[in-house]
Structures are given as structure tokens and as C-alpha cells.
DNA sequence: TAGGGATTTAGGTAAATGCCTAAATTTGAT
DNA sequence: ATCAAATTTAGGCATTTACCTAAATCCCTA
């Protein structure tokens, strides 16, 4: 894990929010959008963009950045790309800060 | 603690390095510079700037930013400003990431 | 109170980041 | 093969960040 890239990828309020939203999608996204939600997939790009009130392209690259930093896991299914949190990597980051930083 | 400001303040390789150096000054700074080192004070601006191979003004504002984010503690003594880590805040950050992020 | 060392503040430029719209691509369904 | 929906890629502009040098300030000591 590249500590600096991970840190950069969460040094933005929107990206930080996305991480929070994905922690508990039912608490943050309209239920109808989660009709066929599955924890193994996560939430799709456009739903996240709508929640963020930001353009889809912007959010698309944010998500891509975060998955490049290994904080999110992307799954393409049909024409949708779903993103979910990578809990292991997040815990690993906390651990790294705790003992190595 | 403002999570975002803290994260921003460590989203830079040099500032990340400084945090590492201050964790164990004797391992990273020339011993003669630490002649009157005391853990309660830390290391002064110009020694840190020299170690970073960066201009003093740049490092001065980096350090100030980090202490504004509460990651460092500054102590002015005579004409020197010493900086040391704020271990509590760093642990708090790790904790915050672990359970709230 | 003048001089000098350490630091901070100001001011500037280049690079990176934040976001957008438009265009291109992917993929399922007629 | 074609259309439409979702996403990604490209390109662009505004703001922030990363540094620097020069000037100002702080604080000692003569």
C-alpha cells in the first residue's frame, strides 16, 4: 500500500464522504436505488454521483482514484460499475498510522 | 480535530517524512545538532529544513500547518521554535480512521 | 541600541487538484 | 446492426498547493 497515495485519495471532502456513505448505503442512499443492492457489489457510479451532487465524470474518476489506492473495490456488471469499500485496506491504513507514522 | 485538515497536512511526502523523523530524532538527525535535544521540546525549524533539504521558509510553514492540525506541538524558546510530535493526536487519528472512516 | 541569528510573512511561479462539458466507449436489448 | 443507458476519457478553466527568494520580525548579546 502506498501510504501517500492513500492519504491523498482521502484528502478531499467528497471522497471522504463517499467512504462514509459506502459504509452503510441504506443509511445514505434512497432505498429505491438500492433495490438490488448487494454488499458484495456495492453502489453504482451514478447513484454515488447523485448523492454527491456532482457530475458523473468527476465522481467516476474519484472512485477510480480510490480503487487505485486500494480503498475501494470496483466490479463491472453489465453496464454498471459498482464500488464497495475495501475494509481490509482501511484497517491496514489505521494500523499503519497507529504504529508506523 | 478536523479530519480533513489533518489528512491534508499529511498528504505530502515531506510532511510525512518530518513526522517520521521526529518520531526518533537520534536516528535521523546528526547527533551534534541534537546536543541539547530534549523530548519535551523536539527539533528546531532549521535542523528540520536542513534534513528535508528544503528552504527554511517552506519548512516553517509546513510545520506551522501541522501544528495547526494538531499533529505537532511548537515551543518557542529564545530565538528557536522547536517542534515535536503530538502522539495523542496521531493515535486519535488512527482510531478515527479505524472506527469512523 | 546595534548587530546578528532564527524564524515568519509576503509575494511569485509552476504544477497539481477540483470540477465541469463534450466526446468516445462499453454493453445489453431491440 | 442500431439504440440507448452507464461509464470513461479528453480537454479545459479556476483554485490550491509546492516550493522559492526577499523582506520583515523576534530575541539574544554586546
Coordinates of C-alpha atoms (C1' of nucleotides) in Angstrom, one line a residue, chain A residues 45-46 57 60 64 79-81, chain D residues 4-10 18:
Chain A
X45 CA -21.3 5.3 -10.1
X46 CA -24.4 7.3 -11.0
X57 CA -17.4 12.1 -14.7
X60 CA -16.1 8.4 -11.8
X64 CA -11.2 5.2 -9.8
X79 CA -23.1 -1.6 -18.0
X80 CA -22.7 -0.6 -14.4
X81 CA -19.6 -0.3 -12.3
Chain D
dA4 C1' -29.9 3.8 -25.5
dA5 C1' -28.0 3.7 -20.8
dA6 C1' -23.9 3.9 -17.9
dT7 C1' -19.4 4.9 -17.7
dT8 C1' -14.9 6.5 -19.0
dT9 C1' -11.7 9.5 -21.4
dA10 C1' -10.3 14.1 -23.0
dA18 C1' 4.5 23.3 -3.6

